[in-house]
mmCIF file of C-alpha atoms in Angstrom:
data_model
loop_
_atom_site.group_PDB
_atom_site.id
_atom_site.type_symbol
_atom_site.label_atom_id
_atom_site.label_comp_id
_atom_site.label_asym_id
_atom_site.label_seq_id
_atom_site.Cartn_x
_atom_site.Cartn_y
_atom_site.Cartn_z
ATOM 1 C CA MET L 1 0.000 0.000 0.000
ATOM 2 C CA ILE L 2 1.488 3.321 -1.051
ATOM 3 C CA SER L 3 0.748 6.186 1.355
ATOM 4 C CA GLY L 4 1.547 9.857 1.308
ATOM 5 C CA LEU L 5 0.942 10.261 -2.435
ATOM 6 C CA SER L 6 -0.012 13.823 -3.234
ATOM 7 C CA SER L 7 -3.307 14.528 -4.998
ATOM 8 C CA ALA L 8 -2.280 17.994 -6.099
ATOM 9 C CA ALA L 9 -1.151 18.497 -9.679
ATOM 10 C CA LEU L 10 -0.619 15.528 -11.965
ATOM 11 C CA PRO L 11 2.492 16.633 -13.820
ATOM 12 C CA TYR L 12 3.604 13.245 -15.101
ATOM 13 C CA LEU L 13 2.156 12.379 -18.499
ATOM 14 C CA ARG L 14 2.308 8.923 -20.042
ATOM 15 C CA PRO L 15 3.080 7.994 -22.811
ATOM 16 C CA ALA L 16 4.444 11.341 -23.956
ATOM 17 C CA SER L 17 8.097 11.645 -23.034
ATOM 18 C CA THR L 18 10.862 14.031 -23.915
ATOM 19 C CA SER L 19 14.573 13.567 -23.687
ATOM 20 C CA GLY L 20 16.652 16.582 -22.896
ATOM 21 C CA SER L 21 19.516 17.368 -25.174
ATOM 22 C CA ASN L 22 22.397 19.425 -23.890
ATOM 23 C CA ALA L 23 24.398 21.530 -26.234
ATOM 24 C CA THR L 24 27.995 20.353 -26.423
ATOM 25 C CA SER L 25 31.079 22.067 -27.676
ATOM 26 C CA THR L 26 33.357 20.398 -30.182
ATOM 27 C CA PRO L 27 36.984 20.168 -29.005
ATOM 28 C CA GLY L 28 39.422 22.109 -31.081
ATOM 29 C CA LEU L 29 36.810 24.411 -32.543
ATOM 30 C CA THR L 30 36.650 28.014 -31.454
ATOM 31 C CA PRO L 31 34.345 30.776 -32.592
ATOM 32 C CA VAL L 32 35.652 32.616 -35.595
ATOM 33 C CA GLU L 33 35.927 36.322 -35.022
ATOM 34 C CA SER L 34 35.347 38.647 -37.904
ATOM 35 C CA THR L 35 38.485 40.356 -39.086
ATOM 36 C CA ALA L 36 36.673 42.581 -41.500
ATOM 37 C CA THR L 37 36.821 46.280 -40.766
ATOM 38 C CA ASP L 38 34.842 49.102 -42.180
ATOM 39 C CA VAL L 39 36.951 50.965 -44.653
ATOM 40 C CA ALA L 40 36.227 54.091 -46.559
ATOM 41 C CA THR L 41 35.447 53.641 -50.212
ATOM 42 C CA ASP L 42 35.327 56.024 -53.087
ATOM 43 C CA SER L 43 32.655 54.003 -54.863
ATOM 44 C CA PRO L 44 29.517 56.136 -55.179
ATOM 45 C CA GLY L 45 27.324 53.031 -55.533
ATOM 46 C CA ILE L 46 24.702 52.649 -58.248
ATOM 47 C CA SER L 47 23.264 55.797 -59.649
ATOM 48 C CA VAL L 48 19.487 56.054 -59.886
ATOM 49 C CA SER L 49 19.884 56.990 -63.538
ATOM 50 C CA GLN L 50 21.432 53.570 -64.185
ATOM 51 C CA LEU L 51 18.410 51.696 -62.886
ATOM 52 C CA LYS L 52 16.117 50.204 -65.538
ATOM 53 C CA PRO L 53 12.552 48.960 -65.103
ATOM 54 C CA LEU L 54 12.068 45.196 -65.180
ATOM 55 C CA GLN L 55 10.598 44.282 -68.536
ATOM 56 C CA GLY L 56 7.621 41.935 -68.831
ATOM 57 C CA ALA L 57 7.036 41.610 -65.081
ATOM 58 C CA LYS L 58 3.512 41.638 -63.724
ATOM 59 C CA PRO L 59 2.127 41.037 -60.239
ATOM 60 C CA ILE L 60 0.621 37.631 -59.524
ATOM 61 C CA SER L 61 -2.233 37.200 -57.062
ATOM 62 C CA VAL L 62 -2.041 34.398 -54.521
ATOM 63 C CA ALA L 63 -5.573 33.431 -55.558
ATOM 64 C CA ASP L 64 -4.206 32.642 -59.028
ATOM 65 C CA ASN L 65 -1.626 30.195 -57.633
ATOM 66 C CA PRO L 66 -3.502 27.060 -56.480
ATOM 67 C CA VAL L 67 -0.488 25.489 -54.782
ATOM 68 C CA LEU L 68 0.439 28.587 -52.768
ATOM 69 C CA ARG L 69 -3.226 29.288 -52.054
ATOM 70 C CA ASP L 70 -3.805 25.837 -50.567
ATOM 71 C CA LEU L 71 -0.526 25.981 -48.660
ATOM 72 C CA MET L 72 -1.530 29.249 -46.988
ATOM 73 C CA ALA L 73 -5.024 27.908 -46.267
ATOM 74 C CA THR L 74 -3.569 24.743 -44.700
ATOM 75 C CA ASN L 75 -1.246 26.810 -42.527
ATOM 76 C CA TRP L 76 -4.189 28.980 -41.442
ATOM 77 C CA LEU L 77 -6.199 25.893 -40.466
ATOM 78 C CA THR L 78 -3.273 24.435 -38.545
ATOM 79 C CA THR L 79 -2.569 27.721 -36.760
ATOM 80 C CA HIS L 80 -6.196 28.071 -35.717
ATOM 81 C CA GLY L 81 -6.333 24.541 -34.335
ATOM 82 C CA ALA L 82 -8.648 23.076 -36.967
ATOM 83 C CA SER L 83 -8.330 19.477 -38.101
ATOM 84 C CA ALA L 84 -9.882 17.476 -40.875
ATOM 85 C CA GLY L 85 -13.008 15.958 -39.423
ATOM 86 C CA GLN L 86 -11.528 15.740 -35.934
ATOM 87 C CA PRO L 87 -12.788 17.312 -32.703
ATOM 88 C CA SER L 88 -10.648 20.087 -31.250
ATOM 89 C CA VAL L 89 -10.932 18.717 -27.682
ATOM 90 C CA SER L 90 -7.626 17.307 -26.455
ATOM 91 C CA ASP L 91 -7.229 13.680 -25.362
ATOM 92 C CA ASP L 92 -6.649 14.688 -21.741
ATOM 93 C CA ALA L 93 -9.640 17.026 -21.467
ATOM 94 C CA PRO L 94 -11.849 16.433 -18.390
ATOM 95 C CA GLU L 95 -14.722 15.298 -20.607
ATOM 96 C CA ASN L 96 -12.494 12.497 -21.932
ATOM 97 C CA THR L 97 -11.756 11.023 -18.499
ATOM 98 C CA TYR L 98 -12.026 7.235 -18.360
ATOM 99 C CA ALA L 99 -11.130 6.492 -14.733
ATOM 100 C CA GLN L 100 -9.162 7.618 -11.704
ATOM 101 C CA VAL L 101 -6.870 5.659 -9.444
ATOM 102 C CA LYS L 102 -7.105 6.620 -5.780
ATOM 103 C CA VAL L 103 -4.878 5.800 -2.826
ATOM 104 C CA GLY L 104 -6.187 6.690 0.610
ATOM 105 C CA GLY L 105 -8.939 8.759 -0.960
ATOM 106 C CA ASN L 106 -6.488 10.840 -2.999
ATOM 107 C CA VAL L 107 -6.379 10.841 -6.797
ATOM 108 C CA VAL L 108 -2.906 9.742 -7.870
ATOM 109 C CA ALA L 109 -3.573 8.932 -11.546
ATOM 110 C CA THR L 110 -6.152 9.812 -14.172
ATOM 111 C CA LEU L 111 -6.814 7.701 -17.261
ATOM 112 C CA TYR L 112 -8.437 9.008 -20.451
ATOM 113 C CA ASN L 113 -10.560 7.348 -23.108
ATOM 114 C CA GLY L 114 -7.757 7.565 -25.645
ATOM 115 C CA GLY L 115 -5.481 5.509 -23.397
ATOM 116 C CA SER L 116 -3.225 8.310 -22.172
ATOM 117 C CA SER L 117 -2.770 8.985 -18.463
ATOM 118 C CA THR L 118 -1.465 11.542 -16.004
ATOM 119 C CA MET L 119 -0.213 10.901 -12.499
ATOM 120 C CA THR L 120 1.662 12.455 -9.623
ATOM 121 C CA ASN L 121 5.431 12.309 -9.596
ATOM 122 C CA GLU L 122 5.309 10.064 -6.519
ATOM 123 C CA ALA L 123 2.995 7.602 -8.281
ATOM 124 C CA ALA L 124 5.172 7.570 -11.379
ATOM 125 C CA ALA L 125 8.243 6.795 -9.280
ATOM 126 C CA ALA L 126 6.434 3.966 -7.492
ATOM 127 C CA ILE L 127 5.074 2.456 -10.710
ATOM 128 C CA GLY L 128 8.370 2.624 -12.534
ATOM 129 C CA LYS L 129 8.744 1.351 -16.078
ATOM 130 C CA LEU L 130 5.560 -0.192 -17.412
ATOM 131 C CA GLU L 131 5.404 -1.672 -20.889
ATOM 132 C CA ASP L 132 1.987 -1.532 -22.571
ATOM 133 C CA PRO L 133 0.805 -4.751 -24.210
ATOM 134 C CA PRO L 134 1.062 -4.598 -28.004
ATOM 135 C CA GLY L 135 -2.185 -3.912 -29.831
ATOM 136 C CA LEU L 136 -4.003 -2.218 -26.949
ATOM 137 C CA SER L 137 -5.397 1.260 -27.511
ATOM 138 C CA GLY L 138 -8.222 3.537 -26.470
ATOM 139 C CA PRO L 139 -10.452 2.519 -23.546
ATOM 140 C CA ASP L 140 -8.973 -1.001 -23.459
ATOM 141 C CA LEU L 141 -5.520 0.482 -22.857
ATOM 142 C CA ALA L 142 -6.932 2.896 -20.271
ATOM 143 C CA GLN L 143 -8.538 0.002 -18.369
ATOM 144 C CA TRP L 144 -5.338 -2.087 -18.461
ATOM 145 C CA ARG L 145 -3.253 0.813 -17.210
ATOM 146 C CA ALA L 146 -5.748 1.650 -14.469
ATOM 147 C CA ASP L 147 -5.658 -1.945 -13.179
ATOM 148 C CA GLN L 148 -1.837 -2.001 -13.269
ATOM 149 C CA TYR L 149 -1.543 1.337 -11.461
ATOM 150 C CA ALA L 150 -3.986 0.286 -8.750
ATOM 151 C CA ALA L 151 -2.180 -3.036 -8.237
ATOM 152 C CA ARG L 152 1.265 -1.440 -7.963
ATOM 153 C CA LEU L 153 0.116 1.458 -5.782
ATOM 154 C CA GLY L 154 -2.296 -0.480 -3.602
ATOM 155 C CA GLY L 155 -5.166 1.726 -4.694
ATOM 156 C CA THR L 156 -8.602 1.430 -6.229
ATOM 157 C CA VAL L 157 -10.002 2.239 -9.673
ATOM 158 C CA GLU L 158 -13.043 4.496 -9.980
ATOM 159 C CA LYS L 159 -14.550 4.600 -13.436
ATOM 160 C CA ALA L 160 -15.754 8.018 -14.575
ATOM 161 C CA SER L 161 -19.215 8.800 -15.898
ATOM 162 C CA THR L 162 -17.528 10.005 -19.088
ATOM 163 C CA ALA L 163 -15.879 6.638 -19.771
ATOM 164 C CA ILE L 164 -16.716 5.046 -23.120
ATOM 165 C CA THR L 165 -16.422 1.523 -24.463
ATOM 166 C CA GLN L 166 -13.914 0.368 -27.043
ATOM 167 C CA SER L 167 -16.632 0.239 -29.719
ATOM 168 C CA GLN L 168 -17.589 3.845 -28.987
ATOM 169 C CA TRP L 169 -14.016 5.116 -29.326
ATOM 170 C CA THR L 170 -12.828 6.695 -32.565
ATOM 171 C CA PRO L 171 -9.038 6.976 -32.934
ATOM 172 C CA ARG L 172 -7.742 10.417 -33.738
ATOM 173 C CA GLU L 173 -6.572 10.784 -37.295
ATOM 174 C CA SER L 174 -3.046 11.799 -38.124
ATOM 175 C CA ARG L 175 -2.240 15.509 -38.185
ATOM 176 C CA SER L 176 -1.177 14.993 -41.804
ATOM 177 C CA THR L 177 -4.782 14.272 -42.840
ATOM 178 C CA SER L 178 -5.640 16.249 -45.964
ATOM 179 C CA TYR L 179 -8.230 18.969 -45.735
ATOM 180 C CA SER L 180 -11.219 18.922 -48.023
ATOM 181 C CA ARG L 181 -11.657 21.371 -50.877
ATOM 182 C CA GLU L 182 -14.434 23.093 -48.944
ATOM 183 C CA GLN L 183 -12.252 23.486 -45.836
ATOM 184 C CA LEU L 184 -9.377 24.977 -47.824
ATOM 185 C CA ASP L 185 -11.627 27.408 -49.698
ATOM 186 C CA ALA L 186 -13.349 28.509 -46.503
ATOM 187 C CA ALA L 187 -10.006 28.921 -44.736
ATOM 188 C CA PHE L 188 -8.605 31.064 -47.549
ATOM 189 C CA GLN L 189 -11.630 33.364 -47.445
ATOM 190 C CA ALA L 190 -11.385 33.586 -43.654
ATOM 191 C CA MET L 191 -7.691 34.417 -43.972
ATOM 192 C CA LEU L 192 -8.478 37.238 -46.413
ATOM 193 C CA ALA L 193 -11.196 38.559 -44.107
ATOM 194 C CA ASP L 194 -8.768 38.541 -41.170
ATOM 195 C CA GLY L 195 -6.207 40.455 -43.215
ATOM 196 C CA GLN L 196 -8.736 43.062 -44.292
ATOM 197 C CA ARG L 197 -9.959 43.496 -40.730
ATOM 198 C CA VAL L 198 -6.415 44.002 -39.432
ATOM 199 C CA MET L 199 -5.672 46.545 -42.170
ATOM 200 C CA ALA L 200 -8.863 48.448 -41.377
ATOM 201 C CA GLN L 201 -7.977 48.549 -37.693
ATOM 202 C CA GLN L 202 -4.458 49.783 -38.432
ATOM 203 C CA GLN L 203 -5.787 52.460 -40.781
ATOM 204 C CA ALA L 204 -8.320 53.599 -38.190
ATOM 205 C CA ARG L 205 -5.605 53.903 -35.525
ATOM 206 C CA TYR L 206 -3.373 55.829 -37.947
ATOM 207 C CA LEU L 207 -6.115 58.288 -38.871
ATOM 208 C CA SER L 208 -7.021 58.695 -35.214
ATOM 209 C CA SER L 209 -3.414 59.467 -34.275
ATOM 210 C CA ARG L 210 -3.155 61.994 -37.126
ATOM 211 C CA ALA L 211 -6.356 63.669 -36.007
ATOM 212 C CA GLN L 212 -5.141 63.878 -32.422
ATOM 213 C CA ALA L 213 -1.820 65.308 -33.574
ATOM 214 C CA GLY L 214 -3.620 67.963 -35.631
ATOM 215 C CA THR L 215 -5.828 68.925 -32.690
ATOM 216 C CA SER L 216 -2.796 69.227 -30.452
ATOM 217 C CA ALA L 217 -1.092 71.489 -32.992
ATOM 218 C CA ASP L 218 -4.145 73.740 -33.256
ATOM 219 C CA VAL L 219 -4.367 74.095 -29.485
ATOM 220 C CA SER L 220 -0.712 75.050 -29.193
ATOM 221 C CA VAL L 221 -1.248 77.835 -31.706
#
């Protein structure tokens, strides 16, 4: 029976893990200092009279470039958290809770319908390395993990009202899922609308500042 496990924050996330990488210096290599110095030059540069207009050049609208248009629309969708046919709620949102593991009445681990889990640092240290069985995912994985945590910590599993069955679970699609034509077109129009709104706001602030400056000048006179 594990006692004294904190029920405060659950900072330990499984399975996500990161490995720190420390910058190292390569022996024998030292920063190269610039030896260039500013020197006076008699060169007058390029005269404006020598400049010639670019022949045959014409501006191209982004709307006329399908590849660039879709690329910008995809970036807009990604930036704004949209996904192709997927809900925007994260896997570890409260509404996705599958179960909780409690020790002495305190929550030491929370399992989610997608199979992920969070736990206290003390619980993680007590559980140690735990290899998931191959092929398990979603609620089945959440249930297996909950049972293992409870057994190793001497706790109990309390299933949440938001828990779903394996047949009710829909795996999240890859982030690389292609957007539909309708999504890309709508995103491009929304991007244009955002740009126009920002420009209008900037113009309004500029005109307001000019008006205030003119009023101030009149008062000083």
